[in-house]
XYZ file of C-alpha atoms in Angstrom:
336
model
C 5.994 0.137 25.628
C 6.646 -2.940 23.724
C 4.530 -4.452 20.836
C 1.558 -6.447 21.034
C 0.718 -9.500 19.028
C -2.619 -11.950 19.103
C -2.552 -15.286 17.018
C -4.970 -17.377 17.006
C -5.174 -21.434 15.354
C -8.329 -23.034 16.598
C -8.214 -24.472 19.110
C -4.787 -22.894 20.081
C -4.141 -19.289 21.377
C -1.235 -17.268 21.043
C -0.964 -13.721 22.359
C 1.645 -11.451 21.948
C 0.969 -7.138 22.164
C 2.025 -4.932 19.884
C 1.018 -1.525 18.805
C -0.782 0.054 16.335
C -3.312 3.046 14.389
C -6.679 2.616 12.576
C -8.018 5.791 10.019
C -11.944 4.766 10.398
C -13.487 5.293 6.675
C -16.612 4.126 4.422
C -17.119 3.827 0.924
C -19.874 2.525 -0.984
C -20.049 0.694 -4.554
C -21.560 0.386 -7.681
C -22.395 -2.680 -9.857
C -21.484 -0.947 -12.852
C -17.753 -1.095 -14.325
C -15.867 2.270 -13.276
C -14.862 4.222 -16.035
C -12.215 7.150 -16.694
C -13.492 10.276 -14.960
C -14.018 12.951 -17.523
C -11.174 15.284 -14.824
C -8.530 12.545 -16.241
C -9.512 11.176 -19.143
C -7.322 13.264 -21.707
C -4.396 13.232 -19.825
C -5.029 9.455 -19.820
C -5.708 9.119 -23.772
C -2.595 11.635 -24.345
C -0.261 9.708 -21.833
C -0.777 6.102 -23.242
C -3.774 4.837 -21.886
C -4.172 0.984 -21.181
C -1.160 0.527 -21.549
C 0.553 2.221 -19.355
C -2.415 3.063 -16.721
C -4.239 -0.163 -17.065
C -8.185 -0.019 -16.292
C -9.885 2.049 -13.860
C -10.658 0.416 -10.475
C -12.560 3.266 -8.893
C -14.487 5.893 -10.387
C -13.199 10.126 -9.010
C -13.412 10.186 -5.501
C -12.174 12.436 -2.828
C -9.208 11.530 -0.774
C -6.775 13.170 1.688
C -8.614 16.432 0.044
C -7.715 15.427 -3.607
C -9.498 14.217 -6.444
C -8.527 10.841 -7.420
C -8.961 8.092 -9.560
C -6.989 4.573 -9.180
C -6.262 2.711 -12.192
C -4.663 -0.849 -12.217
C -0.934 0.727 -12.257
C -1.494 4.342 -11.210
C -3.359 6.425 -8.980
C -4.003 10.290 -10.765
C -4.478 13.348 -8.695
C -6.071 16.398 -9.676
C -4.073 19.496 -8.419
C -6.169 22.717 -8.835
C -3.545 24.952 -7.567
C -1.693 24.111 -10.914
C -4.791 24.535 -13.345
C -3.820 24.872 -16.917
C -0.311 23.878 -16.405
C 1.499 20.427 -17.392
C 1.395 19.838 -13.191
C -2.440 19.880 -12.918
C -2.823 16.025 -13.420
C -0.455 14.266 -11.097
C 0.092 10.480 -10.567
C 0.713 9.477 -7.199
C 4.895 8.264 -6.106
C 3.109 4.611 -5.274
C 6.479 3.646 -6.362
C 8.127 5.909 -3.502
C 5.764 4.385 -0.997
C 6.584 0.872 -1.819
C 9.908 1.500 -1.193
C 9.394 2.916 2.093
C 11.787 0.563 4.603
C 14.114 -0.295 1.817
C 17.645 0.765 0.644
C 18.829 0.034 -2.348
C 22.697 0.392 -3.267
C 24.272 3.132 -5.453
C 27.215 2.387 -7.547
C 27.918 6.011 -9.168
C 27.374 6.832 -12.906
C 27.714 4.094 -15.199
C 29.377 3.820 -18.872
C 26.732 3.866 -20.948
C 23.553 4.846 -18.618
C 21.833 8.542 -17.678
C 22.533 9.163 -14.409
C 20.467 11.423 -12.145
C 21.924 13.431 -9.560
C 18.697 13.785 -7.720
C 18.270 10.142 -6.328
C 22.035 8.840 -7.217
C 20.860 6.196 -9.706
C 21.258 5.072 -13.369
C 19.121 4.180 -15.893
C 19.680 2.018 -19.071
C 19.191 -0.734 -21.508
C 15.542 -1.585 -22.233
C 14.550 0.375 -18.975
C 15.916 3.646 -20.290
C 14.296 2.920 -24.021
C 10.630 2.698 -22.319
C 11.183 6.039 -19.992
C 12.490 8.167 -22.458
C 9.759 6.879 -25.094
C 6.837 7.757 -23.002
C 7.730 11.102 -21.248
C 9.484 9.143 -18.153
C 10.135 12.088 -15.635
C 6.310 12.803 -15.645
C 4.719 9.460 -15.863
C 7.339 7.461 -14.001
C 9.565 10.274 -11.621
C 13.505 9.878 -11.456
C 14.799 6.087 -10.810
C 14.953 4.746 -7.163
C 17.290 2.092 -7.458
C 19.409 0.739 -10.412
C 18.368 -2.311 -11.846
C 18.439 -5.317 -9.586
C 17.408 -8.690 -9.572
C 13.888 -9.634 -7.782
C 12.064 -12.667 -7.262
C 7.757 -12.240 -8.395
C 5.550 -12.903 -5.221
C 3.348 -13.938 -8.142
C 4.971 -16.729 -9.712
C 8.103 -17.192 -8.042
C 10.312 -16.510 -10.913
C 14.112 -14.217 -10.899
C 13.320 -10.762 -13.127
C 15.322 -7.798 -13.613
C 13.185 -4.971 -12.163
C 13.497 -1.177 -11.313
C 11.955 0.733 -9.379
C 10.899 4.609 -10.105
C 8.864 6.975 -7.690
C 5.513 6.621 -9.437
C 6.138 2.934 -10.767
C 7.808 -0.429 -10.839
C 9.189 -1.754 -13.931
C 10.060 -5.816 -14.642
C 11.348 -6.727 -18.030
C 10.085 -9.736 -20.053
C 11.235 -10.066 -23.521
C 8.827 -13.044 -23.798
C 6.089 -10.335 -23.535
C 8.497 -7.641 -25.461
C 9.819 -5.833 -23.249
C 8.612 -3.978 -19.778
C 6.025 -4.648 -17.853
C 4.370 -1.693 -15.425
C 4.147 -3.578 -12.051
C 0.061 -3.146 -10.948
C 1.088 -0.256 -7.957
C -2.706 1.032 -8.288
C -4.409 -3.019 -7.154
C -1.227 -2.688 -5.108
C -3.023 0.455 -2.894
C -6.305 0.285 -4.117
C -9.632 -2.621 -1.649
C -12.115 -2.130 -3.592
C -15.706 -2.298 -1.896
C -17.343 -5.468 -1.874
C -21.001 -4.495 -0.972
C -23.336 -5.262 -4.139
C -26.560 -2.962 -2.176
C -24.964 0.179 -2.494
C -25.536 2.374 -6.094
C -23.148 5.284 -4.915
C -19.750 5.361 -7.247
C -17.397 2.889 -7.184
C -14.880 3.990 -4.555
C -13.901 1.333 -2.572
C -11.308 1.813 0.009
C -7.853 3.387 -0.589
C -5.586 3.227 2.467
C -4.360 6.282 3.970
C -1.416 7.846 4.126
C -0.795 6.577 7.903
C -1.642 2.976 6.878
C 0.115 2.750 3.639
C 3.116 3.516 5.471
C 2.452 0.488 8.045
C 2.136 -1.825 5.513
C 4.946 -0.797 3.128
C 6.923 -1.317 6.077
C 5.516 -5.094 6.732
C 5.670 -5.925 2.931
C 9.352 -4.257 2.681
C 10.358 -7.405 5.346
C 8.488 -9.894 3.416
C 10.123 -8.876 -0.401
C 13.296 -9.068 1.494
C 12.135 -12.109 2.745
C 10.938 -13.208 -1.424
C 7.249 -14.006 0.915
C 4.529 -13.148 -0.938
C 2.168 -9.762 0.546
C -1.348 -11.031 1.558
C -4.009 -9.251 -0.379
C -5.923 -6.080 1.609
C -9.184 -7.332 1.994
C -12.313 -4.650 2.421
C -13.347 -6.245 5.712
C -10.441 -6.671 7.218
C -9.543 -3.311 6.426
C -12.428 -1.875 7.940
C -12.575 -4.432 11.386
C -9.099 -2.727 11.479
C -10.001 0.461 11.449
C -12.839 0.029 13.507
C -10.315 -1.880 16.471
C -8.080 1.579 16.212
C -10.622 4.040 16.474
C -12.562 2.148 19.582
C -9.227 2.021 21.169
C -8.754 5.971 20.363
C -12.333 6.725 21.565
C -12.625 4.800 24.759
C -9.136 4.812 25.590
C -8.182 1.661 26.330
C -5.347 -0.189 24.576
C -4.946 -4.133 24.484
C -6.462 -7.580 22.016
C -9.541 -7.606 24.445
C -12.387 -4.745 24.162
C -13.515 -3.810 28.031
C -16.679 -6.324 27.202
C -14.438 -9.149 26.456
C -14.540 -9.369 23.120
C -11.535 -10.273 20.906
C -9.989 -10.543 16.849
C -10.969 -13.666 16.348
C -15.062 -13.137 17.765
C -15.288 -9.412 15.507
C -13.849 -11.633 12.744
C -16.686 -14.166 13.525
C -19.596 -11.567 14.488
C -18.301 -9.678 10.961
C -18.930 -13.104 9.125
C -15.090 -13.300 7.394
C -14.021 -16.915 6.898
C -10.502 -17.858 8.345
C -8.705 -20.507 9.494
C -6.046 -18.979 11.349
C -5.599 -15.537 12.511
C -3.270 -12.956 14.066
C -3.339 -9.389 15.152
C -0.717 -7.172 16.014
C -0.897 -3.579 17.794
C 0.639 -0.466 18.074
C 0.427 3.151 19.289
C 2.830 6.284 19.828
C 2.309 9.850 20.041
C 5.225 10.693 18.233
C 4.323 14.066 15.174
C 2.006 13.176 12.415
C 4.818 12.482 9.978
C 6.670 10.242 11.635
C 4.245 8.081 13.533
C 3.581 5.672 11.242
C 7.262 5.329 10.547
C 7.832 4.689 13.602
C 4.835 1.806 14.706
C 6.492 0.146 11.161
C 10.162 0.002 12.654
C 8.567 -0.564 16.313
C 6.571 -4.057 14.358
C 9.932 -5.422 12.630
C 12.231 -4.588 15.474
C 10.122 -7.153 17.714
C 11.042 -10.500 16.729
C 7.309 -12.055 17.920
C 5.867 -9.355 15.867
C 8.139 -9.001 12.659
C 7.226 -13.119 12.975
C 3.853 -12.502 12.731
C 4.317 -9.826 9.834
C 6.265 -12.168 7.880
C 4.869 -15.002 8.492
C 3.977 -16.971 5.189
C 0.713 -18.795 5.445
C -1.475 -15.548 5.942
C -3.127 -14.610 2.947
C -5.057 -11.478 3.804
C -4.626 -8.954 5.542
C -5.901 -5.223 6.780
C -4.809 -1.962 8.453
C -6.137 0.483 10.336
C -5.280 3.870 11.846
C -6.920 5.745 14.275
C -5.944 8.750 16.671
C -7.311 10.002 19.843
C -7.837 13.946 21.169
C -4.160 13.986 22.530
C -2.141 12.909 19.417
C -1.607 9.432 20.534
C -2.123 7.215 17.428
C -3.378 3.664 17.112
C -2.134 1.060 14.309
C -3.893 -2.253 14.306
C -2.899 -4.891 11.219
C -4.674 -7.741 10.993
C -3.491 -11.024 9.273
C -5.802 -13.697 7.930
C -5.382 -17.381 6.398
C -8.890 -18.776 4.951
C-alpha cells in the first residue's frame, strides 16, 4: 500500500497518503523544578554530575516497565535485575537511536587511535582524552562512527563531532574542549499543562516512535535541515489519530465524521500556519515495524518531501496498534 501524505497552506490543500503508528499516552506536570530522584542521584554525583548529565527534565517515572529519569544529555534506567552491581544504573544508547538510518564509514585502525573491534571504529585526539577521563565505556558505550565533520542544526556552523551509543560529542576549543550534545531534550516533550500537581513527567516517546522519527531526522542531518522540535500537543493529537485509526479500523487523513489534521489541530487550539501529515501502517513483527513505516516514509518521494521539508518547525509522532498486529504511525509536521 503506498504512503499517505496531507499538507495543508490556508487556503490551499495538498493531500498525499502515507502510513503510519500512534502509542496513545498521558502524563501530567508539576510547577515545581524536577530534581534528581534519590534511585539516581549517587550514581549521578559519582559520574560527574552537571556536567556531563546536565539538569533533570523529568522527575522518576515509569516507562516501557523501567524506572527513568531524563536529564538534559542522558536518560538513566534503573535495572533491578542487576541490584548491587556496577550495571544497576544504566543510561539509555540515545546515541544508538539517533543513529538509527545512518551509516557511517570505517577506515580500519588508525596510527595513533584505540580501536574497538566491537563497532569497527577509532577513537582519538581530544575525543579519546574526555572518554577515557570519565569512565567512557559506561557513561558513553563504544564509538559509532570515527570522527567526522557535521554541520549544527543550531547555528549552522562546521564541527568535528562523534558519535557514541549513549552520546554525541562536538568539540569546541573556544569552550575547552567537548561538548555532550543535549540527547535527553533530544527524546524528552515535556508536559505543558500548569493544572496538574502530579510529578513532572512529561512525555517521552516510545520505542516505536523514536524509531519513526530518528528515521525522518536521519534524512534531514543528511540533508544539514534543522529537526522541528516535538511539541506535547502534537505529540499527543498524534497519538490520538493512530489509536482511533487502530480502534475503529479505518485508515485515511479524514475520520468517518469528516473531520481532518488541520480541524483536530484547530478544535485542540495549536497555532499554525501551515501544516502536513503523513501516514503509515504495516503488520510486519514488533521489532521491525517501525523500521519499516521509517524506510516506507523516505522511500516515497511526496512523503520523504514532506519529512524534509524545511519550513516546519514542530512536529509529533504517534503509534498505535490494533487487535491483529497491524500498526499505525501518524507524524505530524507544524509551521506557526
Amino acid at each position: 500500500m503506498a504512503p499517505w501524505i496531507v499538507r495543508h497552506c490556508r487556503p490551499l490543500l495538498l493531500i498525499v497518503l502515507l502510513l503510519s503508528f500512534v502509542w496513545p499516552a498521558t502524563a501530567r506536570a508539576s510547577e515545581a523544578a524536577p530534581r534528581v530522584s534519590p534511585q539516581f542521584q549517587r550514581f549521578y554525583d559519582a559520574n560527574g554530575g552537571l556536567e556531563i548529565f546536565g539538569m533533570p527534565l523529568s522527575d522518576e517515572f515509569v516507562a516501557d516497565g523501567l524506572r527513568v529519569q531524563y536529564f538534559e544529555r542522558a536518560r538513566m534506567e534503573w535495572h533491578p535485575e542487576f541490584s548491587g552491581s556496577e550495571n544497576e544504573i544504566l543510561l539509555g544508547p540515545l546515541g544508538r537511536a539517533l543513529t538509527i538510518g545512518r551509516t557511517f564509514p570505517q577506515s580500519g585502525p588508525r596510527l595513533g587511535q584505540t580501536y574497538f573491534q566491537q563497532t569497527g571504529y577509532n577513537l582519538g585526539g581530544g575525543f579519546a582524552a574526555f572518554w577515557f577521563a570519565h569512565n567512557g565505556l559506561q557513561l558513553f558505550g563504544y564509538p559509532l562512527s570515527d570522527e567526522l565533520q557535521e554541520r549544527s542544526a543550531a547555528d549552522g556552523q562546521l564541527y568535528t563531532v562523534q558519535y557514541f551509543e549513549r552520546a554525541r560529542m562536538e568539540w569546541h576549543p573556544e569552550r575547552g574542549g567537548v561538548l555532550l550534545d543535549r540527547l535527553g531534550s533530544h527524546y524528552y516533550v515535556p508536559a505543558i499543562s500548569s493544572q496538574s500537581t502530579g510529578p513532572a513527567t512529561g512525555v517521552a516517546l516510545s520505542s516505536y516512535e523514536q524509531r519513526v522519527r530518528d528515521r525522518l531526522m536521519g534524512a534531514r542531518a543528511d540533508a544539514s535541515i534543522a529537526a522541528p522540535q516535538l511539541d506535547p500537543a502534537l505529540v499527543t493529537l498524534a497519538r490520538e489519530r493512530s489509536a482511533d485509526m487502530a480502534n475503529r479500523g479505518y485508515f485515511g487523513h479524514t475520520t468517518p465524521e469528516g473531520a481532518t489534521v488541520f480541524t483536530l489541530l484547530n478544535t485542540a487550539g495549536v497555532q499554525w500556519a501551515y501544516a502536513g501529515e503523513i501516514l503509515s501502517r504495516n503488520n510486519y513483527a514488533d521489532g521491525q515495524s517501525a523500521g519499516v513505516a521509517g524506510d516506507a516514509y523516505l522511500g516515497s518521494p511526496s512523503h520523504r518531501a514532506v519529512a524534509v521539508d524545511p519550513q516546519y518547525t514542530a512536529m509529533g509522532v504517534g503509534h498505535a496498534v490494533d487487535r491483529s498486529g497491524m500498526h499505525y504511525y501518524t507524524v505530524i509536521f507544524v509551521r506557526r
